[in-house]
PDB file of C-alpha atoms in Angstrom:
ATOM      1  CA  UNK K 161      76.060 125.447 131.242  1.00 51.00           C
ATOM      2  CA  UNK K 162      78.365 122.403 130.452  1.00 53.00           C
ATOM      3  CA  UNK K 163      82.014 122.625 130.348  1.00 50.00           C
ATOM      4  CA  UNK K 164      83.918 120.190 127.516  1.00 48.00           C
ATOM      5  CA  UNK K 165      87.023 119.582 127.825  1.00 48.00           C
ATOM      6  CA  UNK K 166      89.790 118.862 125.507  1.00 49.00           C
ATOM      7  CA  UNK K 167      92.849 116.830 125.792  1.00 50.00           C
ATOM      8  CA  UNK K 168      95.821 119.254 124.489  1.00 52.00           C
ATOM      9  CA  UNK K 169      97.249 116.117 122.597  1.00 53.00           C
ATOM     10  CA  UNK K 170      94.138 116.381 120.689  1.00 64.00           C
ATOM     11  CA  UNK K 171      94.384 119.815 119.564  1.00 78.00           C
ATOM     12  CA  UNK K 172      95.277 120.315 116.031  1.00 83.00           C
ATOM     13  CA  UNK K 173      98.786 122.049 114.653  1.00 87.00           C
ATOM     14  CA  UNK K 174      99.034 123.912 111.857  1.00 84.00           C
ATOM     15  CA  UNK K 175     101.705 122.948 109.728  1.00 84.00           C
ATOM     16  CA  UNK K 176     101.973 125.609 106.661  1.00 82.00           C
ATOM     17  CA  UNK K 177      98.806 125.649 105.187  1.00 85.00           C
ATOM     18  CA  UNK K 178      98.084 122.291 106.491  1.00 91.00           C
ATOM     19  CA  UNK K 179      96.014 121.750 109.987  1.00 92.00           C
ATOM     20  CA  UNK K 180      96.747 118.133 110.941  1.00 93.00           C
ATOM     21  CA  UNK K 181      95.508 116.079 113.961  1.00 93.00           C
ATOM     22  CA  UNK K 182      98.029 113.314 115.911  1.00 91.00           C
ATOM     23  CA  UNK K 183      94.968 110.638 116.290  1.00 90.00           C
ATOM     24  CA  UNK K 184      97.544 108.924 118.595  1.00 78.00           C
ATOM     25  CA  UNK K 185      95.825 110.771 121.350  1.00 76.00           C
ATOM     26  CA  UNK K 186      92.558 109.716 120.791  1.00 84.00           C
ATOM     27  CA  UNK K 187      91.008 106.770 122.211  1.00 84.00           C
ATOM     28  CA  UNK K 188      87.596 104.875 120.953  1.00 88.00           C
ATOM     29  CA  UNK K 189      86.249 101.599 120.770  1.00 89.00           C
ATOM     30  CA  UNK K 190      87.183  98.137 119.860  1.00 89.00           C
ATOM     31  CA  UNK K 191      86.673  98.139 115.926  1.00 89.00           C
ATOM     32  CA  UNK K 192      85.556 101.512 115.671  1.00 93.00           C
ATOM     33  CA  UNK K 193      84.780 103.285 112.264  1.00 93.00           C
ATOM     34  CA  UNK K 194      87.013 106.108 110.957  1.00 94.00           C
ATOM     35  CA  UNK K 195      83.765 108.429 111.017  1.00 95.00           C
ATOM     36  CA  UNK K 196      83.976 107.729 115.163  1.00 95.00           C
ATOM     37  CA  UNK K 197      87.111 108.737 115.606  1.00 95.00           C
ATOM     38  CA  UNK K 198      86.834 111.644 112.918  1.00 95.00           C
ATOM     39  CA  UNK K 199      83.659 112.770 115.646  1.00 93.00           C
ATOM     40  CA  UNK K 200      85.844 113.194 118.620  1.00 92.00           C
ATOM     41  CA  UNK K 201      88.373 115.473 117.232  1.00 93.00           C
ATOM     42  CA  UNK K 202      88.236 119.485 117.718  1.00 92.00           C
ATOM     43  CA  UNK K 203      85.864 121.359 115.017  1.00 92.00           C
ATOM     44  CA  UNK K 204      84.894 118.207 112.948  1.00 94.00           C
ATOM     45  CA  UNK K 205      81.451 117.848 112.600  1.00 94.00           C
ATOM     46  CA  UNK K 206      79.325 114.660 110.448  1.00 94.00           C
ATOM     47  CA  UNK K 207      75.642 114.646 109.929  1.00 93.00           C
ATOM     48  CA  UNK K 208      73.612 111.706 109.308  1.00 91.00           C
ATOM     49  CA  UNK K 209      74.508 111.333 105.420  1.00 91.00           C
ATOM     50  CA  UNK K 210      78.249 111.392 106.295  1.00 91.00           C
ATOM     51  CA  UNK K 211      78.942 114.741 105.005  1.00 93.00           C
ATOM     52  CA  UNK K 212      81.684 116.599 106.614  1.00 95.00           C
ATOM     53  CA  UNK K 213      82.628 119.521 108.007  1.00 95.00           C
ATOM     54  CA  UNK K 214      85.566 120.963 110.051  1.00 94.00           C
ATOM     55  CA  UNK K 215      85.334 124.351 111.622  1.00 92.00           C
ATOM     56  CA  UNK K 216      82.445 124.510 109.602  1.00 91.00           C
ATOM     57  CA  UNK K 217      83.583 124.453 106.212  1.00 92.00           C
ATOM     58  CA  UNK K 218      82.482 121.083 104.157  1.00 94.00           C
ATOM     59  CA  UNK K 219      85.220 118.640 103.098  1.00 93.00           C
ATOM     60  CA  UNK K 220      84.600 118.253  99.590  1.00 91.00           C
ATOM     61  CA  UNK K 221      87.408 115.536  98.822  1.00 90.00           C
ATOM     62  CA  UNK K 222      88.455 112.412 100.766  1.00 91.00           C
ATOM     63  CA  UNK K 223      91.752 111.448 100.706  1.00 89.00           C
ATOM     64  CA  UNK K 224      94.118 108.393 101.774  1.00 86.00           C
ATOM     65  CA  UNK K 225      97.549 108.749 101.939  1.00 86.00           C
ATOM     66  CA  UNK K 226      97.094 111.648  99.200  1.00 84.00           C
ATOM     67  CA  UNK K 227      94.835 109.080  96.869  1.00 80.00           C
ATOM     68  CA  UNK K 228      91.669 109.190  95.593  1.00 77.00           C
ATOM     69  CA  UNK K 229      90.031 106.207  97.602  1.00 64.00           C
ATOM     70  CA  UNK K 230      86.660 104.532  95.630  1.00 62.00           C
ATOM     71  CA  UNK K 231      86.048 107.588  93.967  1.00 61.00           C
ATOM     72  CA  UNK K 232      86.218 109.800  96.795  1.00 62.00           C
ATOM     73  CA  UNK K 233      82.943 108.004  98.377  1.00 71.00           C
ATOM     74  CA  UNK K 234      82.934 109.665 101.786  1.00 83.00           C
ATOM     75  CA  UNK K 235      81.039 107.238 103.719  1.00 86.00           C
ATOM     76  CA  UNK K 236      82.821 104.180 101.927  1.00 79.00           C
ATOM     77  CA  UNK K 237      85.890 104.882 103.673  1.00 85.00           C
ATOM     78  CA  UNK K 238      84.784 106.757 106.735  1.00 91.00           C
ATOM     79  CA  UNK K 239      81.971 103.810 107.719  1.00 88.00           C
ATOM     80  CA  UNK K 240      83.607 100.532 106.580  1.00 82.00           C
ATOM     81  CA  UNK K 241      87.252 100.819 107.663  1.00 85.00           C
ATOM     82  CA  UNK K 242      89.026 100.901 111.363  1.00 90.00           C
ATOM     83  CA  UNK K 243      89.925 103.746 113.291  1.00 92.00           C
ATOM     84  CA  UNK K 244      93.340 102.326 114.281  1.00 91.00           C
ATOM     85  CA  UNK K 245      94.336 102.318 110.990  1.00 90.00           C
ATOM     86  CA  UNK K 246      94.836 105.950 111.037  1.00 93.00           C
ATOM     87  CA  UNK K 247      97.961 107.670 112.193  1.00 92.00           C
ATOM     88  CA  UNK K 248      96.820 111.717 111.043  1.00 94.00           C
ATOM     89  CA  UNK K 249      94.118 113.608 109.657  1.00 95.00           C
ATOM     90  CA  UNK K 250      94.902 116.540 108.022  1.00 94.00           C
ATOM     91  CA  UNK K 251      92.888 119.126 106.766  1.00 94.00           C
ATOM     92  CA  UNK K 252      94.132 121.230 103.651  1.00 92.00           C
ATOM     93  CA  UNK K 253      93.292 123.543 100.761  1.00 90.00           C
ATOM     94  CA  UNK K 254      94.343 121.443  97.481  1.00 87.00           C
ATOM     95  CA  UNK K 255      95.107 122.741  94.496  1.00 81.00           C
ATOM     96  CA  UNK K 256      93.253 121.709  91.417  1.00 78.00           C
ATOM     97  CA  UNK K 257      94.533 118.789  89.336  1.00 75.00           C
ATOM     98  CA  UNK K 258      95.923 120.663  86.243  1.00 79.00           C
ATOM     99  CA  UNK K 259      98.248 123.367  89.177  1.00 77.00           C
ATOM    100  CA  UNK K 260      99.691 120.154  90.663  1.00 73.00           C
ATOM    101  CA  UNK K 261     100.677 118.597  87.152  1.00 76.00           C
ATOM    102  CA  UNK K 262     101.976 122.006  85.626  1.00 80.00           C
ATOM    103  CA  UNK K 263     102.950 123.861  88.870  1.00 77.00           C
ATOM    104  CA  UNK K 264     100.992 126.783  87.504  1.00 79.00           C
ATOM    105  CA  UNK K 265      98.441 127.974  90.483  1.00 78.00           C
ATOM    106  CA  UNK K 266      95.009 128.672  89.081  1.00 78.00           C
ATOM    107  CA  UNK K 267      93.692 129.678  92.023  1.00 77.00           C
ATOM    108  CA  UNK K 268      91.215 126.936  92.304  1.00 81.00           C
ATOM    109  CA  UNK K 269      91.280 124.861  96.012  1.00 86.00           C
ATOM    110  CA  UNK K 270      89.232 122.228  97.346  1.00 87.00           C
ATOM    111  CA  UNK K 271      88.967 121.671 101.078  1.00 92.00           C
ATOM    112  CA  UNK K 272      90.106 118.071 101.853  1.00 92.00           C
ATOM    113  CA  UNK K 273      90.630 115.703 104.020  1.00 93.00           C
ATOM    114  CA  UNK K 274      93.713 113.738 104.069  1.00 94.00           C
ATOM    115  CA  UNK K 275      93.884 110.064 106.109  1.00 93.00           C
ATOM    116  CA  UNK K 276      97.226 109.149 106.617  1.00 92.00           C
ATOM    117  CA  UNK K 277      97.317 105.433 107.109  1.00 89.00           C
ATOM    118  CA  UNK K 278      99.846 104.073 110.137  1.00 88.00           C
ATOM    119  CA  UNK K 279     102.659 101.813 108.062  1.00 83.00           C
ATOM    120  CA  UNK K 280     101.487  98.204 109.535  1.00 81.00           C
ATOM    121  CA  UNK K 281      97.719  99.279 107.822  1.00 82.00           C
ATOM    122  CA  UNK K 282      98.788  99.684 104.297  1.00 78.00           C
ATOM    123  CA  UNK K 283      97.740  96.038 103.251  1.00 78.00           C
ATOM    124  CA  UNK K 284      94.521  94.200 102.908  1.00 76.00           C
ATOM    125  CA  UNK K 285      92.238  92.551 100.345  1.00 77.00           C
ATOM    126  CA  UNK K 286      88.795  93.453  98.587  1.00 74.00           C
ATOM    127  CA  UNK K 287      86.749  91.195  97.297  1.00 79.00           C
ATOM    128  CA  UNK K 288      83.310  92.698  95.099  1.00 79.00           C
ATOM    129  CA  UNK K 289      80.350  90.023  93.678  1.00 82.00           C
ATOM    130  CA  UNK K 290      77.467  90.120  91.704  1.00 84.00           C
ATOM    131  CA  UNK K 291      75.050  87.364  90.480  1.00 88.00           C
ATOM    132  CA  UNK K 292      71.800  87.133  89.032  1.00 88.00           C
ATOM    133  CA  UNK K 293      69.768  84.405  87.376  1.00 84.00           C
ATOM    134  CA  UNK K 294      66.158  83.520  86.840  1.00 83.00           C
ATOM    135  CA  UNK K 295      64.417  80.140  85.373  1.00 83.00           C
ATOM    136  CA  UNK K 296      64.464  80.915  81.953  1.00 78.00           C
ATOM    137  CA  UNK K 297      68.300  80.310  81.966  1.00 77.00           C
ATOM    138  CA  UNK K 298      69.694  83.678  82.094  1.00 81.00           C
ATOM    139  CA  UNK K 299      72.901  84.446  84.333  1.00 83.00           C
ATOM    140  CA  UNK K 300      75.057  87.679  84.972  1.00 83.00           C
ATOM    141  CA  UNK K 301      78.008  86.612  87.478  1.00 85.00           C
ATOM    142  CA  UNK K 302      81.200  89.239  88.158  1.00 82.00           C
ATOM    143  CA  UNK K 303      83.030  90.439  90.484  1.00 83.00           C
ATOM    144  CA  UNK K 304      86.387  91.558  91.546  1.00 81.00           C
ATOM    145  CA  UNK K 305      89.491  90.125  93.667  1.00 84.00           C
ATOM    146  CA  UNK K 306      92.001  92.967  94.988  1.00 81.00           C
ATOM    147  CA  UNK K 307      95.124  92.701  97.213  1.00 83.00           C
ATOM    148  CA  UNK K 308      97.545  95.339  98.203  1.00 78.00           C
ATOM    149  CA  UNK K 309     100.297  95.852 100.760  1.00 81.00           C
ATOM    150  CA  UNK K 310     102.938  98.724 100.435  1.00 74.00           C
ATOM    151  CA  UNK K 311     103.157  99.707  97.305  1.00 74.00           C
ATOM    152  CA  UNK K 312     102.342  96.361  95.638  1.00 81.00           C
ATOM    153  CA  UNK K 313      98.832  95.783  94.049  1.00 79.00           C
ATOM    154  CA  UNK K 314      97.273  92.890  92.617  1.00 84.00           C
ATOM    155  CA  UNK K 315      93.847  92.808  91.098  1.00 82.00           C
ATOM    156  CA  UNK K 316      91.596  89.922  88.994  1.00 86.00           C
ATOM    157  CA  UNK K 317      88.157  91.316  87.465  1.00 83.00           C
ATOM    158  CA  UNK K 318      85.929  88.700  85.524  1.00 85.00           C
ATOM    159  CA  UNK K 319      82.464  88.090  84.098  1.00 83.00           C
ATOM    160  CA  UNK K 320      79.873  85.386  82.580  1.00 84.00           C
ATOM    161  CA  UNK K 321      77.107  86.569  81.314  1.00 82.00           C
ATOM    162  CA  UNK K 322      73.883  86.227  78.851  1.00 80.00           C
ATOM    163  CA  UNK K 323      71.433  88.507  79.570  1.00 74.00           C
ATOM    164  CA  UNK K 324      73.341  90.823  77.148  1.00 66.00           C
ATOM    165  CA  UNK K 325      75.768  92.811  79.494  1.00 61.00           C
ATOM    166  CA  UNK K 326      79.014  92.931  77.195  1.00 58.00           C
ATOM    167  CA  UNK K 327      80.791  95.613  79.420  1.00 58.00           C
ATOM    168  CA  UNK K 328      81.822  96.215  82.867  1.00 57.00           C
ATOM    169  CA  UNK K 329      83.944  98.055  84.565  1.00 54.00           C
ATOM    170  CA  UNK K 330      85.226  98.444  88.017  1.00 50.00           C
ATOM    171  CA  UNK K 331      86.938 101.715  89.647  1.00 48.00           C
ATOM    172  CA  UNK K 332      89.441 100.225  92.211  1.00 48.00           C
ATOM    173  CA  UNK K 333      90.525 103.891  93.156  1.00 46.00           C
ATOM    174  CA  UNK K 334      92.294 102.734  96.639  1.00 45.00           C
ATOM    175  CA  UNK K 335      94.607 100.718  94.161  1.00 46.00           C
ATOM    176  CA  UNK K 336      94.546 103.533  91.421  1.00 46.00           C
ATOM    177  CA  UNK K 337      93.441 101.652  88.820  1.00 49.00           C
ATOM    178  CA  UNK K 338      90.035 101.483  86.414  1.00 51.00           C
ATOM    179  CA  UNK K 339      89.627  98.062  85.143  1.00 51.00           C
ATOM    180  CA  UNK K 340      87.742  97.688  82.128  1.00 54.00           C
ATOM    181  CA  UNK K 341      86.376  94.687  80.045  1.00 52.00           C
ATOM    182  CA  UNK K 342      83.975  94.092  76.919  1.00 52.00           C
ATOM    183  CA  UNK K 343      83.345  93.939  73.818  1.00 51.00           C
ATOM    184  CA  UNK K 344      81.010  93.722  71.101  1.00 48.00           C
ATOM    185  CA  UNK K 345      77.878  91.542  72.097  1.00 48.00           C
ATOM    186  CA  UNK K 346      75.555  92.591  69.181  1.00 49.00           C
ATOM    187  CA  UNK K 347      73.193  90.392  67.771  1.00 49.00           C
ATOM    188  CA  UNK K 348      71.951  91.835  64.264  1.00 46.00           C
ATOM    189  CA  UNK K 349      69.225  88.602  64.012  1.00 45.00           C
ATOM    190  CA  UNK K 350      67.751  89.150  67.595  1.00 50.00           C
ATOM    191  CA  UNK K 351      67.981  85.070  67.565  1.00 47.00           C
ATOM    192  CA  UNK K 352      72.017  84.401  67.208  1.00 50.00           C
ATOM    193  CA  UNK K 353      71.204  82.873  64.026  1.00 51.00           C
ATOM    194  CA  UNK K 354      69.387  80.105  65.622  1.00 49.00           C
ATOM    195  CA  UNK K 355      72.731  79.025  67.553  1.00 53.00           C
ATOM    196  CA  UNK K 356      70.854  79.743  71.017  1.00 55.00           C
ATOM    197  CA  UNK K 357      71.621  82.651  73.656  1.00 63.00           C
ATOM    198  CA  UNK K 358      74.570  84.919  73.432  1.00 70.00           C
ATOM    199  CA  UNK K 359      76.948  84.261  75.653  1.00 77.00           C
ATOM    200  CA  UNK K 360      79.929  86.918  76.677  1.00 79.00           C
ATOM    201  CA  UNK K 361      83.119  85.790  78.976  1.00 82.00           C
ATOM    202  CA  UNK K 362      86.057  88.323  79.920  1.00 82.00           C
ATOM    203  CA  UNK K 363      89.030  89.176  82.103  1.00 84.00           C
ATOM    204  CA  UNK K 364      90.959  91.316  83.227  1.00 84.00           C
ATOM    205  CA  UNK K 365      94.422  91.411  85.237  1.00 86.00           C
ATOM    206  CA  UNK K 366      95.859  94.986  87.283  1.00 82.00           C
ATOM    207  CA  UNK K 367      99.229  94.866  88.657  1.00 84.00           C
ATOM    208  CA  UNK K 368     101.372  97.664  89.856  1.00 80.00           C
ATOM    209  CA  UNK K 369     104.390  98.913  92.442  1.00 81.00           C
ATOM    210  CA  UNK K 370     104.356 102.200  92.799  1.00 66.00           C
TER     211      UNK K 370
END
């Protein structure tokens, strides 16, 4: 029967109700993907859909540094971002939203999973695109430009369009923001009063420090 072996270092402590992996132990490829080094650590098991599980009990919530991160899309996060930016995982029973903002326990936990980023890795930039067109003269273009580093964040979101898309919005949960821009777009004549095709333009501007 084989044998596996595991590296002490890469054993995980419990820390209250907290069970927490040093990845500093843990060595993969150039450029590896979180979900590779999430593979080689002690009673963490993904399947082909990136679902999770450790000691097999499914992580329902994906965390970084404590944040919601794009909406708490698993395989976002897990498949498109380095392994060496990660200096823990930790494993935990949260409480729900409503204990944690009125310190009354309702009993409710979720089991997450908590990636706490190494200090040099909290900066980057994200950059999201979308255009369309076809020969009759319609165009949709938006998209959004993100930076962040410590606890600064900067973000632009903008849009041209006039194939009738007056709204759009963009969740830029690793920066803890929603961005939102529209407005009314209606055309009661079907024909903008003979003035041609409807045409929308917006902006919109997130900054924070916190």
């Amino acid at each position: 029967a084989p044998v596996i072996v595991t590296p002490r270092g890469m054993q995980p402590r419990l820390r209250g109700d907290t069970l927490e992996y040093n990845t500093a132990h843990v060595r993969t490829r150039v450029n590896a993907t979180i979900e590779e080094l999430l593979m080689r650590l002690p009673g963490v098991q993904i399947d082909q859909n990136g679902n999770i599980t450790v000691n097999g009990q499914k992580i329902e919530k994906l965390l970084v540094d404590g944040e919601d991160f794009f909406g708490g899309s698993t395989t976002t996060v897990t498949r498109n971002f380095n392994a060496d930016m990660i200096a823990k995982v930790q494993v935990l029973d949260r409480k729900s939203k409503k204990a944690r903002f009125t310190g009354v326990d309702d009993g409710q936990r979720t089991k997450t999973m908590n990636l706490v980023l190494k200090e040099d890795s909290k900066q980057g930039y994200l950059l999201k695109a979308e255009a369309g067109g076809d020969t009759q003269g319609y165009h949709n273009l938006n998209g959004i430009l993100g930076s962040f580093k410590g606890n600064r964040q900067f973000a632009v979101l903008g849009m041209l369009s006039n194939t009738g898309l007056t709204n759009v919005e963009d969740n830029v949960q690793d920066m803890q923001s929603n961005i939102n821009i529209g407005g009314s777009g209606s055309d009661a004549l079907g024909a903008s009063a003979g003035q041609g095709i409807p045409r929308v333009k917006g902006a919109a501007v997130h900054y924070a420090n916190r």
